[in-house]
Short mmCIF file of C-alpha atoms and ligand atoms in Angstrom, two decimals:
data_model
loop_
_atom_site.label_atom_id
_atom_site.label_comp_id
_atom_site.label_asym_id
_atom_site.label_seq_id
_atom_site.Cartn_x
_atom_site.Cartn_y
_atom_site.Cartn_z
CA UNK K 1 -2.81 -59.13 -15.39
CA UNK K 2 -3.50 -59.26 -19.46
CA UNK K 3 -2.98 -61.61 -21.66
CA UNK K 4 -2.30 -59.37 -24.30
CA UNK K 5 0.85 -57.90 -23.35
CA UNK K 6 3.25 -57.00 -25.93
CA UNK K 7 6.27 -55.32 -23.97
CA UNK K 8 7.38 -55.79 -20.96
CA UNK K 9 8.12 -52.57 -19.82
CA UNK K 10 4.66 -50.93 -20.37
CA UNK K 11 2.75 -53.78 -18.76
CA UNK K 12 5.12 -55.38 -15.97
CA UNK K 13 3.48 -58.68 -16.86
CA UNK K 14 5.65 -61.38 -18.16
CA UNK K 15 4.40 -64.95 -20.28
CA UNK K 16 5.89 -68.01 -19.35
CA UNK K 17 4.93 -71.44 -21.64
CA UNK K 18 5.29 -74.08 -19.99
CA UNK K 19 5.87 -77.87 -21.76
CA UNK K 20 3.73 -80.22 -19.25
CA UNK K 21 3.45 -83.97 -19.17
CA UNK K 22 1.32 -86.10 -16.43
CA UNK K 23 2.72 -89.14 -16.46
CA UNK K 24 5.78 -90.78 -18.14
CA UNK K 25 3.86 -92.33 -20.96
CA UNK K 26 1.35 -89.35 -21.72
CA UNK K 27 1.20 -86.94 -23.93
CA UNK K 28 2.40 -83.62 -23.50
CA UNK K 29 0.72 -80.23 -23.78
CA UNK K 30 1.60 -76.60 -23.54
CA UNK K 31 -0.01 -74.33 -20.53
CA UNK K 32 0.77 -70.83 -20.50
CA UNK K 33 0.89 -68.42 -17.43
CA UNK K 34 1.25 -64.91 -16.62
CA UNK K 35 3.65 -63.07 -13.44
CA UNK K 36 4.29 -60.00 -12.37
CA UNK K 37 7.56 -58.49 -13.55
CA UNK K 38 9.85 -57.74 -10.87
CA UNK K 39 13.57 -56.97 -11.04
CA UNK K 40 16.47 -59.98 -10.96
CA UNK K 41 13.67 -63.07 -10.76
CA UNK K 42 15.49 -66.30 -11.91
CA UNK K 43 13.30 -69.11 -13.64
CA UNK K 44 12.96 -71.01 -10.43
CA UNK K 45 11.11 -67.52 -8.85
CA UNK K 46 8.99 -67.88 -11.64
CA UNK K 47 8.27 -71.72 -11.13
CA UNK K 48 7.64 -70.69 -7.34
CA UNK K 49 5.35 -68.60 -8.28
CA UNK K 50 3.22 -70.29 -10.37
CA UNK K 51 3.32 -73.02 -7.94
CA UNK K 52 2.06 -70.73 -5.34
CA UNK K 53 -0.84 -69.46 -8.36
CA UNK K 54 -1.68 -72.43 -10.77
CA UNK K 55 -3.92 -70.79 -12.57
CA UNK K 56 -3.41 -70.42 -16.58
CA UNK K 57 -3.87 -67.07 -19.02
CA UNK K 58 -7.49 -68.78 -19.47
CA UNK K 59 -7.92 -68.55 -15.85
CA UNK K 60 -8.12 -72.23 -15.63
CA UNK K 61 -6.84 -73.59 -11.92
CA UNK K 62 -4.62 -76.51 -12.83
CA UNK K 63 -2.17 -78.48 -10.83
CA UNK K 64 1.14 -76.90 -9.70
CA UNK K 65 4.12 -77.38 -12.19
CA UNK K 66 6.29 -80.22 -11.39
CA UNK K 67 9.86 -79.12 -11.34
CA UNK K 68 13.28 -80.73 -9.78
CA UNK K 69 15.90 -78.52 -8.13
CA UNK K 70 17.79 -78.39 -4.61
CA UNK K 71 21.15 -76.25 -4.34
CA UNK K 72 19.70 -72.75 -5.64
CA UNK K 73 23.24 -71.88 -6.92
CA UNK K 74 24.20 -73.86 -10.13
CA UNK K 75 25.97 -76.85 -8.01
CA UNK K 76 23.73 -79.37 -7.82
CA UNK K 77 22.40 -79.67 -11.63
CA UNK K 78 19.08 -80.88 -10.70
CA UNK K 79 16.67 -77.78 -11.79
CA UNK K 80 18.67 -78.26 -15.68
CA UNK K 81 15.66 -77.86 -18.19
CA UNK K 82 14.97 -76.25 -21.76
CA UNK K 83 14.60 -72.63 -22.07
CA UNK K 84 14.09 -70.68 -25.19
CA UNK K 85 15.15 -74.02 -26.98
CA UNK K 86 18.81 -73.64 -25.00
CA UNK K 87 19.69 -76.14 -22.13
CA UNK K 88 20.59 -74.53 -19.07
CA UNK K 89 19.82 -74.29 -15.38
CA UNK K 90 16.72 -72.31 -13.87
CA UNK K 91 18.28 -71.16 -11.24
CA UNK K 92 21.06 -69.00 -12.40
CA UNK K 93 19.24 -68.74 -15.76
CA UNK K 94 17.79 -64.72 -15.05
CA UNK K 95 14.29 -63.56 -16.24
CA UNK K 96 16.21 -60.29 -17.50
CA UNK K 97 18.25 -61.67 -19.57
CA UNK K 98 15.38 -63.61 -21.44
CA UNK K 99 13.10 -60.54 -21.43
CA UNK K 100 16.28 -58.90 -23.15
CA UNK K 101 16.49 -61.62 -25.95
CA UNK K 102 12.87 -60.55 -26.99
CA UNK K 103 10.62 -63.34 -25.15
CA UNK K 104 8.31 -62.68 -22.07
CA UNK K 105 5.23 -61.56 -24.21
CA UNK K 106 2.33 -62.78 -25.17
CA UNK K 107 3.72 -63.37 -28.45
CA UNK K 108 6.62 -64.67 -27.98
CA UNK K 109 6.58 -66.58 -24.06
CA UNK K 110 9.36 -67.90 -22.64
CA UNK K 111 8.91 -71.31 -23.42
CA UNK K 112 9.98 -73.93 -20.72
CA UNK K 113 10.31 -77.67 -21.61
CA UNK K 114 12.21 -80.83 -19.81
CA UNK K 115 15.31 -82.37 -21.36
CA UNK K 116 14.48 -84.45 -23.87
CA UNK K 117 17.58 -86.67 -23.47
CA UNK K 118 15.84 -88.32 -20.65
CA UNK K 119 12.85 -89.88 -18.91
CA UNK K 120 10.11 -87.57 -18.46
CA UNK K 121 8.71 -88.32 -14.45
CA UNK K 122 6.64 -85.41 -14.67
CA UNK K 123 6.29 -82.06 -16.15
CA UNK K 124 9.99 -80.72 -16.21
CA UNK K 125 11.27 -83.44 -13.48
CA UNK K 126 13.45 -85.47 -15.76
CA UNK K 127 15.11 -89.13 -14.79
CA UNK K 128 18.70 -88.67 -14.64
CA UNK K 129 19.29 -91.57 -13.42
CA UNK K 130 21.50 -92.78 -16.40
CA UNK K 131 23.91 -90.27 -15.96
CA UNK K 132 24.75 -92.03 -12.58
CA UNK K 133 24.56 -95.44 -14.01
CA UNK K 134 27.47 -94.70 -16.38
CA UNK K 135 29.41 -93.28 -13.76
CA UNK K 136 28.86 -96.94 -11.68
CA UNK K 137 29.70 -98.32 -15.19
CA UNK K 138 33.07 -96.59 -15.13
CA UNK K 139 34.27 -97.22 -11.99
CA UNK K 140 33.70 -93.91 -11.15
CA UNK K 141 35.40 -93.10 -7.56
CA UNK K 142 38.41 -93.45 -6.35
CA UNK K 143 38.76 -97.16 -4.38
CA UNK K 144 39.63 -96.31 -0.46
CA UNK K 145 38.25 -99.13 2.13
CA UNK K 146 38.36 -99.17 5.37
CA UNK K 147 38.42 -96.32 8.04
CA UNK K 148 42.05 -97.48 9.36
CA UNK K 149 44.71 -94.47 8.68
CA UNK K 150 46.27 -94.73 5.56
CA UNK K 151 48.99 -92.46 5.52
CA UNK K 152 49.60 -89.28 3.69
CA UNK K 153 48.35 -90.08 0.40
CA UNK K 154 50.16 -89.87 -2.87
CA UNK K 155 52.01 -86.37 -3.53
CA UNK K 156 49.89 -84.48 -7.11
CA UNK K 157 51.77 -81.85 -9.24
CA UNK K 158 50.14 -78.60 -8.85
CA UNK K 159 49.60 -78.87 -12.41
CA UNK K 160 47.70 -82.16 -12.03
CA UNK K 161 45.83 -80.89 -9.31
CA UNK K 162 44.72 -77.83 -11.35
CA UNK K 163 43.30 -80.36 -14.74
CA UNK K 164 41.71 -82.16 -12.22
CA UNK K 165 39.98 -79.79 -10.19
CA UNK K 166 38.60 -78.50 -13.80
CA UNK K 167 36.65 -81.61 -14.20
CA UNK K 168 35.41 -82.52 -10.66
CA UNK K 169 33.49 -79.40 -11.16
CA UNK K 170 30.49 -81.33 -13.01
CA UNK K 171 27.30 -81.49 -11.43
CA UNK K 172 25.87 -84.51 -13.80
CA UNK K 173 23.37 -81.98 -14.82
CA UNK K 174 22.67 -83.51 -18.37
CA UNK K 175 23.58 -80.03 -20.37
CA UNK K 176 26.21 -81.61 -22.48
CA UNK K 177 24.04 -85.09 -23.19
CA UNK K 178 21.34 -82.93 -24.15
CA UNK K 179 23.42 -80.59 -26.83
CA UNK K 180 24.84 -83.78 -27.71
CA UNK K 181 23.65 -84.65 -31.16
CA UNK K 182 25.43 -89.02 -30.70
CA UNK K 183 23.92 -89.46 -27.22
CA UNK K 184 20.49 -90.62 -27.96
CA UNK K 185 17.55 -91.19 -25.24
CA UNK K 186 17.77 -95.55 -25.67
CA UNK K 187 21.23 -95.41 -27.22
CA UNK K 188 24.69 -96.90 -26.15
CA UNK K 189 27.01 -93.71 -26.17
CA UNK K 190 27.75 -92.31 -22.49
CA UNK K 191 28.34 -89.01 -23.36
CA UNK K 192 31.14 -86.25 -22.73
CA UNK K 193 29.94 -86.37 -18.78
CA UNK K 194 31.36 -89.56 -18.71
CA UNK K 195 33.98 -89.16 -20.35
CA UNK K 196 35.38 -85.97 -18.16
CA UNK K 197 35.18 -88.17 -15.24
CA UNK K 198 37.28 -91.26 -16.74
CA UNK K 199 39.52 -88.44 -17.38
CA UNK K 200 38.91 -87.00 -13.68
CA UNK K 201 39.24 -90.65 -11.84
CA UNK K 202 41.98 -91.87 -14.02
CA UNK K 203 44.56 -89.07 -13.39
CA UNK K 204 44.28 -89.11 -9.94
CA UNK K 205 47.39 -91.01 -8.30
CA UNK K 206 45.24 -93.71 -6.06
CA UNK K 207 42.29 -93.67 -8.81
CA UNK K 208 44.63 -95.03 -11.62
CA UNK K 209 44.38 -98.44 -9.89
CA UNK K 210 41.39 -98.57 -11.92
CA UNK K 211 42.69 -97.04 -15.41
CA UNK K 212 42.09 -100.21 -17.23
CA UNK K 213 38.47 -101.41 -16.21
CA UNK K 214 37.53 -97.71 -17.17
CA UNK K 215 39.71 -97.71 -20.45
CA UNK K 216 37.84 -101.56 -21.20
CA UNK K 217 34.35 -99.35 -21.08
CA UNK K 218 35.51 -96.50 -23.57
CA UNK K 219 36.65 -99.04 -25.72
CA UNK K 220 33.90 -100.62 -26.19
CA UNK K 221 30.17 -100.04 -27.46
CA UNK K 222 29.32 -96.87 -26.66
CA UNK K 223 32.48 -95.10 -25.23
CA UNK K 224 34.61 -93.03 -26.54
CA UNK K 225 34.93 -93.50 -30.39
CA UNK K 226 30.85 -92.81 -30.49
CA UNK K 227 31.80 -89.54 -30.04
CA UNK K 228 31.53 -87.65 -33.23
CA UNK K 229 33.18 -84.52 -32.52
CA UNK K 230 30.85 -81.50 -33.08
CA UNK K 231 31.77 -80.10 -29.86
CA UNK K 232 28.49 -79.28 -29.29
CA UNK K 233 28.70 -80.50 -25.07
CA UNK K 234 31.99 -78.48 -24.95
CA UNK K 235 29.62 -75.03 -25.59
CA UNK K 236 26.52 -75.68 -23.05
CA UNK K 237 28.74 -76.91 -20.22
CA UNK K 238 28.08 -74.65 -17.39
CA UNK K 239 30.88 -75.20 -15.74
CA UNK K 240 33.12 -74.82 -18.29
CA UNK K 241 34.90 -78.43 -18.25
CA UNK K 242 37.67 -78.63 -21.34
CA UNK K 243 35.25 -81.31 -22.25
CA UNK K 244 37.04 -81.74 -25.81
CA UNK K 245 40.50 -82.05 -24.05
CA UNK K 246 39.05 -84.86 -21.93
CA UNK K 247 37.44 -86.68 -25.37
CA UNK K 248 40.68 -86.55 -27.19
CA UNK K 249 42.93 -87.47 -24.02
CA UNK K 250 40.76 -90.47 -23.25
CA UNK K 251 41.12 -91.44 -26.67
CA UNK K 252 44.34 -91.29 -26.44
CA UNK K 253 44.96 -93.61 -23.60
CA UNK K 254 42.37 -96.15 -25.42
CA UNK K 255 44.59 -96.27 -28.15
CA UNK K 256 47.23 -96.78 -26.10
CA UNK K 257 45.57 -99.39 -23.97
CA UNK K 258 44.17 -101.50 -27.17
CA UNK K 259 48.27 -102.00 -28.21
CA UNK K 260 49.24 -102.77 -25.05
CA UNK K 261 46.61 -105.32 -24.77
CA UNK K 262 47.01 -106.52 -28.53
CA UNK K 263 51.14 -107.06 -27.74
CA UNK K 264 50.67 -108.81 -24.10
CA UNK K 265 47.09 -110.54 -24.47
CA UNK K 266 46.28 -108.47 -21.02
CA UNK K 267 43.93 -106.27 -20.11
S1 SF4 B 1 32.07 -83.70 -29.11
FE1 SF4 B 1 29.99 -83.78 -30.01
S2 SF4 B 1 29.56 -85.99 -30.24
FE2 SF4 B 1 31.30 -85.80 -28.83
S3 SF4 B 1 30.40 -85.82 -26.80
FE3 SF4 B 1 30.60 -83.64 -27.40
S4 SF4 B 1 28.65 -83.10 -28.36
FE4 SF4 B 1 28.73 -85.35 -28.24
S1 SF4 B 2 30.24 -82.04 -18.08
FE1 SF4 B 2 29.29 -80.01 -17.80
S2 SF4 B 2 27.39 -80.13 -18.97
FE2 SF4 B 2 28.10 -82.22 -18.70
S3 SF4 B 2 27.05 -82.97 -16.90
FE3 SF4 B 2 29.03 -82.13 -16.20
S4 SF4 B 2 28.63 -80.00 -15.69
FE4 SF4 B 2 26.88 -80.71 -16.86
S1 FES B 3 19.08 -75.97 -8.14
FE1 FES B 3 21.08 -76.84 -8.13
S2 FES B 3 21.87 -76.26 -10.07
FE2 FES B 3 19.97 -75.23 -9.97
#
């Protein structure tokens, strides 16, 4: 290997930096390492790799790269990080397509760093736990007791079926919180995740039940009307939810809610 290497194609090497942090109060630091080049590797490869080879461009052995991930195939959300300054996932995120954008070199790595939207726990292992506290906050399920038979359950329009299916596809991987210029690491705004699933929960038939306790949260502190409309969450989403559909809807039906609660003094 070199450390020198200014194309990719000559040398087969490629330079990865990676954005490291011990603990969740220490500082961070950059370490760079080099790979082999091989054909089709995704970031996680990479991450593998160095696991398997913690050694640095200054041949320094140093400890293995902390990184989160589980499904492999962009379904989980857990392996979402910073590359090349873009949020995405490093799983389906492919070393190709990186070396095509210009970075890989010794000049110009490709820099790795962990969301900066939440808790560092270690190197690129974020704390996503907020994510899943909203979701508690909003009611966030759809409320079936009991294991007794219950019937067919409500009949949904294809149509409804089809909008909804849309937004159970999120994987609370943090993309759009991160883009999000209003949702701040200690601040009160959920976030467009959220928001899709108030959406998601409150148009199914049996979920409605709990329309109002979820419309009560977006009206409040921190729901919907923090949102301030760049659309920013709308472009990173990986699984291309109509996030900005599900903002302005749930607006909607906060509006609506605040009147009706205004004219009958109920919630
Ligand atoms: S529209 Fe803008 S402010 Fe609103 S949730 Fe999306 S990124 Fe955040
Ligand atoms: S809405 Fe999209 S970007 Fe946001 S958490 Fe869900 S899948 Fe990720
Ligand atoms: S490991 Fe599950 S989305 Fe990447």
């Amino acid at each position: 290997m070199t450390a020198n290497n200014e194309t990719n194609a000559d040398t087969k090497i490629i330079r990865i930096r990676i954005k490291r942090q011990d603990t969740p109060d220490s500082q961070s630091y950059h370490q760079d390492f080099e790979l082999d080049y091989k054909p089709n590797l995704n970031v996680i490869s990479c991450l593998q790799a160095i696991a398997a080879r913690p050694v640095t461009v200054e041949n320094e052995d140093v400890t293995p790269v902390v990184w989160d991930c589980n499904c492999l195939e962009e379904v989980c959300g857990a392996c979402t990080v910073v590359i090349n300054g873009r949020v995405r996932q490093s799983c389906s995120t492919l070393v190709d397509a990186l070396i095509a954008e210009g970075t890989g070199t010794a000049s110009e790595p490709i820099l790795i760093e962990p969301m900066t939207k939440f808790p560092v726990v270690r190197d690129l292992f974020v704390d996503r736990t907020r994510m899943f506290e909203n979701l508690k906050k909003i009611s966030g399920w759809v409320p079936v007791d009991g294991s007794h038979d219950l019937g067919p359950g409500p009949v949904e329009s294809p149509e409804s079926q089809e909008e909804r299916y849309n937004l159970s596809r999120c994987m609370t991987c943090g993309c759009c919180l991160e883009a999000c210029p209003q949702f701040q690491f200690d601040g009160d705004f959920v976030g467009a995740q959220t928001i899709g699933q108030t959406l998601y929960f409150n148009e199914h038939k049996t979920g409605a039940v709990l329309k109002n306790e979820r419309l009560e949260v977006m009206e409040q502190v921190g729901g919907v009307s923090d949102c301030g409309n760049s659309q920013n969450c709308v472009k990173v989403c990986p699984k291309e939810i109509p996030l900005s559909e599900a903002i302005a809807k749930i607006g909607r039906q906060v509006t609506v809610h605040t009147v009706k609660q205004f004219f009958t003094g109920k919630s």
